[in-house]
GROMACS .gro file of C-alpha atoms in nm:
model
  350
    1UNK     CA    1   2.226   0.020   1.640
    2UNK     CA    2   2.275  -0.351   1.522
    3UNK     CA    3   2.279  -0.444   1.134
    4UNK     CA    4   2.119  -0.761   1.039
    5UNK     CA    5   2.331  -0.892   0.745
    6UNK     CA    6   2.053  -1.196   0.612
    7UNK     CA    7   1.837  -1.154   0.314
    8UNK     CA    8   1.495  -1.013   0.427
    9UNK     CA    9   1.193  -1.030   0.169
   10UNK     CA   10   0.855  -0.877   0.161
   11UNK     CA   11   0.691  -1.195   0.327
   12UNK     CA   12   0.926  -1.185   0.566
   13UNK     CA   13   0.774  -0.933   0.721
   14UNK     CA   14   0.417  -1.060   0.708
   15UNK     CA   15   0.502  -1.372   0.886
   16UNK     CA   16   0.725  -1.126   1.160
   17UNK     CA   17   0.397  -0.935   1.247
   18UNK     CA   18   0.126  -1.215   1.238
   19UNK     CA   19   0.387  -1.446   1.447
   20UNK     CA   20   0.415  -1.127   1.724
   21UNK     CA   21   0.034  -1.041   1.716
   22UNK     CA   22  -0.058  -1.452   1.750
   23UNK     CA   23   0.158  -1.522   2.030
   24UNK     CA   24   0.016  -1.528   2.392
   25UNK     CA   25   0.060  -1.325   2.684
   26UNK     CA   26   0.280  -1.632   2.826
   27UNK     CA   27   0.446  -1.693   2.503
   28UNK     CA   28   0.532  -1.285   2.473
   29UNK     CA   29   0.628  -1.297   2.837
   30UNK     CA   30   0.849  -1.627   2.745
   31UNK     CA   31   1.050  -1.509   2.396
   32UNK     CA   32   1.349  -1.362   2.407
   33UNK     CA   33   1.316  -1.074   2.288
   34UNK     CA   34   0.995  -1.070   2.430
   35UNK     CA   35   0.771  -0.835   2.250
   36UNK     CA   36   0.558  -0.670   2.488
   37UNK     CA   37   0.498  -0.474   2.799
   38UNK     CA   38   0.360  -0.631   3.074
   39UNK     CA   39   0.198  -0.919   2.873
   40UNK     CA   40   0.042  -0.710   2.651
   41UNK     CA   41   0.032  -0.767   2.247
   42UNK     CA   42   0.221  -0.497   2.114
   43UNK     CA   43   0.088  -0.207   1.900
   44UNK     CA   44   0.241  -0.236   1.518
   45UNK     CA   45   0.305   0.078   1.282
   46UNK     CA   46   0.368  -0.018   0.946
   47UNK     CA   47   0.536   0.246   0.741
   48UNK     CA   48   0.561   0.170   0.365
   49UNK     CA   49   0.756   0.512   0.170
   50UNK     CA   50   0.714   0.531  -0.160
   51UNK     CA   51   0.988   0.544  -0.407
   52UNK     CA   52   1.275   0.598  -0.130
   53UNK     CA   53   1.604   0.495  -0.265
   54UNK     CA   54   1.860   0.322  -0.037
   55UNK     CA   55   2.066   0.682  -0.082
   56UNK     CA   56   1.756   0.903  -0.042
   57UNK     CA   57   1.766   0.841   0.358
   58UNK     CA   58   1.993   1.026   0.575
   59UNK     CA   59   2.142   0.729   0.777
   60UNK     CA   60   2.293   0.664   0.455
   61UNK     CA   61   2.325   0.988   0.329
   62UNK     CA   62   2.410   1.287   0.528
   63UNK     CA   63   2.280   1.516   0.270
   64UNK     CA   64   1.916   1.407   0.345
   65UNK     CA   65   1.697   1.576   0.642
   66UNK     CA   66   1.585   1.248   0.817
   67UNK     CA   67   1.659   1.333   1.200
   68UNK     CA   68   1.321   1.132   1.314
   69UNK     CA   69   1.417   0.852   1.123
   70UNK     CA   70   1.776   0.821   1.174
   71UNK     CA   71   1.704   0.811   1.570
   72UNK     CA   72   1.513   0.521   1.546
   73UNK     CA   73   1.753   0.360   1.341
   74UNK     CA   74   2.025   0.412   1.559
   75UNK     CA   75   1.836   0.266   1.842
   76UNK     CA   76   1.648  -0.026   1.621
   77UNK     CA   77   1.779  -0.262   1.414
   78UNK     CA   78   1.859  -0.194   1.017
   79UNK     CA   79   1.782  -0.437   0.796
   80UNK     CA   80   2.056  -0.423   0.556
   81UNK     CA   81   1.929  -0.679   0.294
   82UNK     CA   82   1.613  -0.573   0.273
   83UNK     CA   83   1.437  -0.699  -0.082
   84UNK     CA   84   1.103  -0.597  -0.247
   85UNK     CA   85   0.957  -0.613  -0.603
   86UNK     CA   86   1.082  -0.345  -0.844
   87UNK     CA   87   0.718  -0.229  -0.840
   88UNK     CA   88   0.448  -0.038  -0.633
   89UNK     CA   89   0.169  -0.273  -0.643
   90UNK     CA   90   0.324  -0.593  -0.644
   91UNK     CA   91   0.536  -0.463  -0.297
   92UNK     CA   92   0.243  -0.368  -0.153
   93UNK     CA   93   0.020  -0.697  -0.226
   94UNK     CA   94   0.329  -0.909  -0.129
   95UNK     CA   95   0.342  -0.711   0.209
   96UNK     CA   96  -0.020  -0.744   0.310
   97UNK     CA   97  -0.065  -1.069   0.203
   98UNK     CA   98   0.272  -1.253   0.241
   99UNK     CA   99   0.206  -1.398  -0.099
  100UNK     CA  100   0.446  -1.406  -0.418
  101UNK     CA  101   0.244  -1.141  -0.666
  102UNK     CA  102   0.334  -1.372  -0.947
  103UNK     CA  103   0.038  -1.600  -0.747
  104UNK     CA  104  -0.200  -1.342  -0.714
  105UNK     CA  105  -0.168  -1.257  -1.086
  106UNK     CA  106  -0.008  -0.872  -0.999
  107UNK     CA  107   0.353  -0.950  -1.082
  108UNK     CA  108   0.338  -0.759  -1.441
  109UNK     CA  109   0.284  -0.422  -1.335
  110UNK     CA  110   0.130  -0.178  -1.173
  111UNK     CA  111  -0.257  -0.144  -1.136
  112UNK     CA  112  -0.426   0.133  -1.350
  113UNK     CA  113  -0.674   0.379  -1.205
  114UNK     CA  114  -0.901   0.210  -1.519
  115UNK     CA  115  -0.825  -0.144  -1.473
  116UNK     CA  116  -1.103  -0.355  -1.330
  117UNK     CA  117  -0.961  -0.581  -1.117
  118UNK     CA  118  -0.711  -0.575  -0.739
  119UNK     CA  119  -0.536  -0.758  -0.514
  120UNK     CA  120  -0.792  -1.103  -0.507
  121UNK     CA  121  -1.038  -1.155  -0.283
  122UNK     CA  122  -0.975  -1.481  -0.205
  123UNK     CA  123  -0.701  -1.405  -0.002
  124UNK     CA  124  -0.672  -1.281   0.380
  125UNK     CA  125  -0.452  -0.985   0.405
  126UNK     CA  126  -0.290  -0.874   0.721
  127UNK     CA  127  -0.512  -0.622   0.871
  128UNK     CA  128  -0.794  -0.934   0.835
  129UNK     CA  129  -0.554  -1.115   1.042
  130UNK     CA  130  -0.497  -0.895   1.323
  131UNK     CA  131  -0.854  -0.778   1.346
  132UNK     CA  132  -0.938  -1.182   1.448
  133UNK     CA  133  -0.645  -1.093   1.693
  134UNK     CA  134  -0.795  -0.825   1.871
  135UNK     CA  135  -0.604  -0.575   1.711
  136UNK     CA  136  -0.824  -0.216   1.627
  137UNK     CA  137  -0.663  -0.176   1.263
  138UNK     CA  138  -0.638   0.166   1.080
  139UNK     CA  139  -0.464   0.240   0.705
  140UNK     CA  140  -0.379   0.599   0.605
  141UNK     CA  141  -0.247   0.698   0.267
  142UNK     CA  142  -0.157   0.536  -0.083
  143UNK     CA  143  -0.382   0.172  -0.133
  144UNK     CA  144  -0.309   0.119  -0.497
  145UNK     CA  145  -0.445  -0.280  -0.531
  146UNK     CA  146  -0.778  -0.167  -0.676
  147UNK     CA  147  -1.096  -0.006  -0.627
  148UNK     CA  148  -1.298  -0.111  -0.947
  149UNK     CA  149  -1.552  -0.272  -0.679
  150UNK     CA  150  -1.610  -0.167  -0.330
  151UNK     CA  151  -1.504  -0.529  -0.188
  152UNK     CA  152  -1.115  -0.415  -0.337
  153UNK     CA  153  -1.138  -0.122  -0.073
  154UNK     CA  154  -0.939  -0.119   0.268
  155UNK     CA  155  -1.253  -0.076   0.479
  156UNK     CA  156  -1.380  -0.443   0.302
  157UNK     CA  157  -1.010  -0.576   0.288
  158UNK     CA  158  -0.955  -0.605   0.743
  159UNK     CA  159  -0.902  -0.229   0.783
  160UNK     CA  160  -1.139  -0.015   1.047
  161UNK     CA  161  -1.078   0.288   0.898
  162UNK     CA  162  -0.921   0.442   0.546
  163UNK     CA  163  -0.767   0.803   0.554
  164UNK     CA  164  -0.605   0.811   0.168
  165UNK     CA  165  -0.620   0.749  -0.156
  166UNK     CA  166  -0.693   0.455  -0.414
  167UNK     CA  167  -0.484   0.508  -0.728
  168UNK     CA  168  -0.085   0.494  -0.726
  169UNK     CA  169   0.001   0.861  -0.749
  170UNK     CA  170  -0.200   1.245  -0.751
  171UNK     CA  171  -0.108   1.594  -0.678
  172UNK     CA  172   0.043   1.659  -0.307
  173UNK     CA  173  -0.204   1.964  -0.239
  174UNK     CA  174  -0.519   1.907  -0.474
  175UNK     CA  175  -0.549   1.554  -0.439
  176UNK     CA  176  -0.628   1.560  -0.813
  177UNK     CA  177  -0.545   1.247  -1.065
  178UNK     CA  178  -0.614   1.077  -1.415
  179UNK     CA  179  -0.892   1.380  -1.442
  180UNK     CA  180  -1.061   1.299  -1.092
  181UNK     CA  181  -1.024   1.395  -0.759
  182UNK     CA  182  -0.907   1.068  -0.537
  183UNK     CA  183  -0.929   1.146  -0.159
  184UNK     CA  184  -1.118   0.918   0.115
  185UNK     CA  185  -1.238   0.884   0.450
  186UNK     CA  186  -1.374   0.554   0.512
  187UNK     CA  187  -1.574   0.516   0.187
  188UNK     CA  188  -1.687   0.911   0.166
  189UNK     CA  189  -1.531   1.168  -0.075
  190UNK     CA  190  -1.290   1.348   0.156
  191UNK     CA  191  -1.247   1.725   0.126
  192UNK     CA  192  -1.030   1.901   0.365
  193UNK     CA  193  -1.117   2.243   0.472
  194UNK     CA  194  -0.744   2.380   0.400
  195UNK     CA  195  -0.524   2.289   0.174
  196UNK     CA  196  -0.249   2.107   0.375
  197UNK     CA  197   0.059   1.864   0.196
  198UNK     CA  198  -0.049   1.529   0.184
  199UNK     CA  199   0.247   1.410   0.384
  200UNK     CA  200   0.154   1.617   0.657
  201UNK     CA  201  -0.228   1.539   0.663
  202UNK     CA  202  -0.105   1.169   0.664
  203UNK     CA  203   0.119   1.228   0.953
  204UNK     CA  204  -0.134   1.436   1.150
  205UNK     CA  205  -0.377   1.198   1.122
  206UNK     CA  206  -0.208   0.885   1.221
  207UNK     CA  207  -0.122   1.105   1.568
  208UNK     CA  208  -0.486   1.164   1.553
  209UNK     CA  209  -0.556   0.739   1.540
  210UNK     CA  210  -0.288   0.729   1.794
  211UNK     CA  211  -0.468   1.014   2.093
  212UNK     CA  212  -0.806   0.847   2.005
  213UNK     CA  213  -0.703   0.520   2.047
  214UNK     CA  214  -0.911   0.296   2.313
  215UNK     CA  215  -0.738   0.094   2.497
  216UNK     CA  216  -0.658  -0.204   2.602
  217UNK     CA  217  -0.699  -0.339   2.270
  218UNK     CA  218  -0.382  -0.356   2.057
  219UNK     CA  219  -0.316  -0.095   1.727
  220UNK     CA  220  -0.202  -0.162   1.420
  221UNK     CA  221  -0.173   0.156   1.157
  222UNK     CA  222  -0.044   0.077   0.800
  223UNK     CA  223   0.128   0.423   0.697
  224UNK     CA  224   0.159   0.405   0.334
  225UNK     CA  225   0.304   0.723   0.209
  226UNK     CA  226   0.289   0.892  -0.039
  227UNK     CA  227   0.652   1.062  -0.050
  228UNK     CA  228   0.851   1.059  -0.237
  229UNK     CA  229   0.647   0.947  -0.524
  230UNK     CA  230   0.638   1.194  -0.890
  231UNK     CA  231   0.526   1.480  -0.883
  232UNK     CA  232   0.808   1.666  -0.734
  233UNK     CA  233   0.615   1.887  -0.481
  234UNK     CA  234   0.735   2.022  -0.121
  235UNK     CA  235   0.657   2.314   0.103
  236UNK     CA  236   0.955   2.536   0.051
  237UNK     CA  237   1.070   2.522   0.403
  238UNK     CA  238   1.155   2.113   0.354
  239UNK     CA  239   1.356   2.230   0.013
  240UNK     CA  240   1.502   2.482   0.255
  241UNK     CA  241   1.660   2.208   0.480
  242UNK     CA  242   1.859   2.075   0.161
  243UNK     CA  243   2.016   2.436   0.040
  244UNK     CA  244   2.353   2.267  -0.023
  245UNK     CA  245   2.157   2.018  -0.299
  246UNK     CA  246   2.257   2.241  -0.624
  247UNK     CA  247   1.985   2.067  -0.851
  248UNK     CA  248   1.676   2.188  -0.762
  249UNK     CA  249   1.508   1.827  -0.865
  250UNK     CA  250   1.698   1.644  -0.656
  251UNK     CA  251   1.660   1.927  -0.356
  252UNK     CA  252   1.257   1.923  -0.378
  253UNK     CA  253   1.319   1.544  -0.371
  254UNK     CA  254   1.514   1.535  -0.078
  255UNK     CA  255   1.248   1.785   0.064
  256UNK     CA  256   1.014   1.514   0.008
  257UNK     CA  257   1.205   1.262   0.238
  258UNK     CA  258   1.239   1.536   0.516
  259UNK     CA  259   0.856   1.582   0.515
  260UNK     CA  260   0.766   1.193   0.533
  261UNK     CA  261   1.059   1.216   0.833
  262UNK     CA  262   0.840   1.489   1.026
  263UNK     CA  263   0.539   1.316   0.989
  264UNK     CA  264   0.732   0.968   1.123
  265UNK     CA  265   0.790   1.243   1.404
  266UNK     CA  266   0.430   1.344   1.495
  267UNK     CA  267   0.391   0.994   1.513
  268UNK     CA  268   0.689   0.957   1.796
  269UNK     CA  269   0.537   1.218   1.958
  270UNK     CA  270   0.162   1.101   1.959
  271UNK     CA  271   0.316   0.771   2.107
  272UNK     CA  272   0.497   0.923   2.389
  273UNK     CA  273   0.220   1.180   2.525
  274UNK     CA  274  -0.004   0.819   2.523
  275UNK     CA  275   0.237   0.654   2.712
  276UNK     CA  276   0.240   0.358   2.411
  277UNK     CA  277   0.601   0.390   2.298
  278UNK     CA  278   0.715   0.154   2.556
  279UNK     CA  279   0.464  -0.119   2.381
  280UNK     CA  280   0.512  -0.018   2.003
  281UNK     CA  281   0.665  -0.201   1.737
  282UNK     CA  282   0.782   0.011   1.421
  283UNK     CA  283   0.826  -0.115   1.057
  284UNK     CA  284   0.943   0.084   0.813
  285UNK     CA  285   1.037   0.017   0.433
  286UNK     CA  286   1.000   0.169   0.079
  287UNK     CA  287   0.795   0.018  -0.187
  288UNK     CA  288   1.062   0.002  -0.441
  289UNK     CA  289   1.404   0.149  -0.514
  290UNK     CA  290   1.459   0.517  -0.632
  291UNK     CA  291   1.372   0.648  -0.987
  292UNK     CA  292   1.721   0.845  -1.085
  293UNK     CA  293   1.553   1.011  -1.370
  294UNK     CA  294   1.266   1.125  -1.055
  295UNK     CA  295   1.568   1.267  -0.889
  296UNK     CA  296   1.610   0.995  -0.643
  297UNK     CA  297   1.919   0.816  -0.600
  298UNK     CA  298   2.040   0.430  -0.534
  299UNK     CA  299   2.384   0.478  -0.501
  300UNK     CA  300   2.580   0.254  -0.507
  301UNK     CA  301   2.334   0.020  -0.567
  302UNK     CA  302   2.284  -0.073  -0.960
  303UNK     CA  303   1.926   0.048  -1.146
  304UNK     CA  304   1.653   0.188  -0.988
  305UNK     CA  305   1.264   0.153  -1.008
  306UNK     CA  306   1.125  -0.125  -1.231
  307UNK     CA  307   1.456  -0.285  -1.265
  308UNK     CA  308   1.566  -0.599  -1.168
  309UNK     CA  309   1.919  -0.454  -1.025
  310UNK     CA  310   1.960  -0.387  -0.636
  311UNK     CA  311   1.877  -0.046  -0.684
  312UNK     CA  312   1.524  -0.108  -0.785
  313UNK     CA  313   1.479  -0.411  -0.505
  314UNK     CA  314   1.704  -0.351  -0.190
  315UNK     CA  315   1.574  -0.073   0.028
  316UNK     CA  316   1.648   0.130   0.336
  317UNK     CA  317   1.426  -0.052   0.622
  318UNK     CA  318   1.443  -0.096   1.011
  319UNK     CA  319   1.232  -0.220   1.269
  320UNK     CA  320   1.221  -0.007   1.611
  321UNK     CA  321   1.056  -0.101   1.979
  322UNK     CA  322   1.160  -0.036   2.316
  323UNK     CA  323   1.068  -0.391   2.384
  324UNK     CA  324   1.435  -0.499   2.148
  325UNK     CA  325   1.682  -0.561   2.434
  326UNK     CA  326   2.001  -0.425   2.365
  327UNK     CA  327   2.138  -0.792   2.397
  328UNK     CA  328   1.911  -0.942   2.171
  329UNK     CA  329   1.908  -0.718   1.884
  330UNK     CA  330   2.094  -0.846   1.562
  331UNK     CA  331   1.933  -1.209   1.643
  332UNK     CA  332   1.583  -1.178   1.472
  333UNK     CA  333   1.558  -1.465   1.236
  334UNK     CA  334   1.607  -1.506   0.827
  335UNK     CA  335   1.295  -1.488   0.626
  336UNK     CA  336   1.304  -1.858   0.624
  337UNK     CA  337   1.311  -1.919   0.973
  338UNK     CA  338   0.995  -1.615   0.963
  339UNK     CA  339   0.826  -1.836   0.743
  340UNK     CA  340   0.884  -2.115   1.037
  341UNK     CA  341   0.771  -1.897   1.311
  342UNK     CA  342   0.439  -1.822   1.079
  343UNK     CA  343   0.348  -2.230   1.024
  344UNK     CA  344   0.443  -2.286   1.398
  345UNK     CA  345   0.273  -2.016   1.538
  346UNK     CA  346  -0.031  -1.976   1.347
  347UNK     CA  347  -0.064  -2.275   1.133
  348UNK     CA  348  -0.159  -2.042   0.854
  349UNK     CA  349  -0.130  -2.202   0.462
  350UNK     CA  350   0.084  -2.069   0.232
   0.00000   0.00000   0.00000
């Protein structure tokens, strides 16, 4: 594992994944590290958590389930200055867009189930991007930048497909929220024939996108999850994992981590029986810091969620790919220099 020390924001990594989708075959074949297999663009997962604190992870606390995730860390790169907003929404827009949210008008909160506006639709978010690229381009899980109007939705915003949910939180197993029930496929009311943990069904589907993909077209899958986001809900046998947690808050909660960790594994595994490991970069973050009085934890990191402190901005992320020689590891770039890559590479306005 190599740590990379430099500040790293939330448009950082827009500008890392439109700079690695735009380059060429020559240019991929050229860069050191070069990010593909055989020439190829490489496939992109995008894993957002939700509410993770920088303790709540288990290569940073032992305590914590996270076997998947700890392998890839130990074999990627942590990012150990990692920065987001304090907030679900504005992370999120920032991420797909690359955009401040105090310039798309979503830097004062989150956005309501009843409020009738999103994330603007003047702007060209990621998955838009890629799609231009060639990339087949798939979201599963939490949206959360409005839905008052279909054009706010995924499927209208550069995303193929939508397996997930619109507002920014709802009952693990019933899918229930604000009154309503809140579960899609595509644009269709989604109703699953057995109850399953939301985690999971994200999980399982995202191996699903990953067995049915056709190739040789390049994937991109934005996993936004929904762990470990109130309410405090967990199959017992992820509690189970954490028996030495005395409070029982804080052991569902780390229960919650462990089941976003298995479904990061039925991902691994979906890429391996493909044969697309070799050619898959991995993203992963959290939305925002931990929410102590949730039962997630920051230490030793100051505040938490919706705070200006480290605790509610700096968050447990890593990038992954087989394609990240072991001798050039710990050399990506600053999110300036990102920023560089972005105007060099793609000419795209900021």
């Amino acid at each position: 594992m190599r740590l990379i020390s430099g500040v790293w924001h939330l448009r950082g990594w827009f500008r890392l994944i439109v700079v690695v989708a735009t380059l060429s075959a020559g240019d991929l074949h050229r860069w050191n590290p070069p990010m593909s297999v055989n020439g190829q663009k490489p496939n992109i997962i995008l894993i957002m958590a939700d509410d993770v604190g920088w303790n709540d992870v288990g290569w940073h606390n032992r305590d914590i389930a996270t076997p998947n995730l700890n392998a890839l860390v130990e074999s990627g790169v942590e990012l150990r200055s990692s920065y987001v907003t304090s907030l679900c929404s504005p992370s999120r827009a920032a991420l797909l867009t690359g955009i401040y949210p105090f310039k798309l008008g979503l830097q004062h909160g989150v956005l309501k189930a009843t409020k009738p506006h999103g994330l603007p639709l003047n702007v060209t978010l990621l998955p838009e991007r890629l799609r231009r690229l060639g990339y087949a381009t798939h979201m599963i899980g939490k949206w959360h930048l409005g839905f008052c109007n279909w054009a706010y939705t995924p499927t209208y915003r550069g995303f193929d497909t939508f397996f997930g949910f619109y507002t920014g939180q709802q009952d693990y197993f019933r899918h229930t929220t604000d009154g309503g029930y809140d579960f899609r496929y595509n644009k269709k009311v989604f109703r699953p024939k057995t109850k399953r943990y939301s985690t999971t069904t994200f999980g399982k589907h995202a191996a699903d996108v990953i067995y049915n993909h056709k190739r040789p077209g390049p994937l991109f899958i934005y996993l936004a999850l929904q762990a470990a986001h109130a309410p405090l809900q967990v199959p017992q046998k992820f509690e189970d994992l954490h028996r030495n947690i005395t409070n029982q808050r804080r052991r569902k909660f780390a229960g919650m981590v462990a089941a976003a960790d298995e479904a990061v594994g039925e991902i691994m595994t979906a890429l391996r029986k493909s044969n697309m490991h070799k050619n898959t970069l991995i993203v992963f973050l959290s939305d925002n810091g931990a929410t102590p009085l949730g039962a997630g934890n920051n230490w030793p990191l100051r505040g938490g969620k919706s705070t200006l402190w480290e605790g509610g901005t700096r968050v447990p992320s890593f990038i992954w790919g087989k394609m990240l020689k072991d001798d050039s590891r710990g050399r990506l770039v600053s999110y300036s220099n990102c920023s560089s890559w972005r105007k060099t590479r793609s000419g795209a306005r900021h």
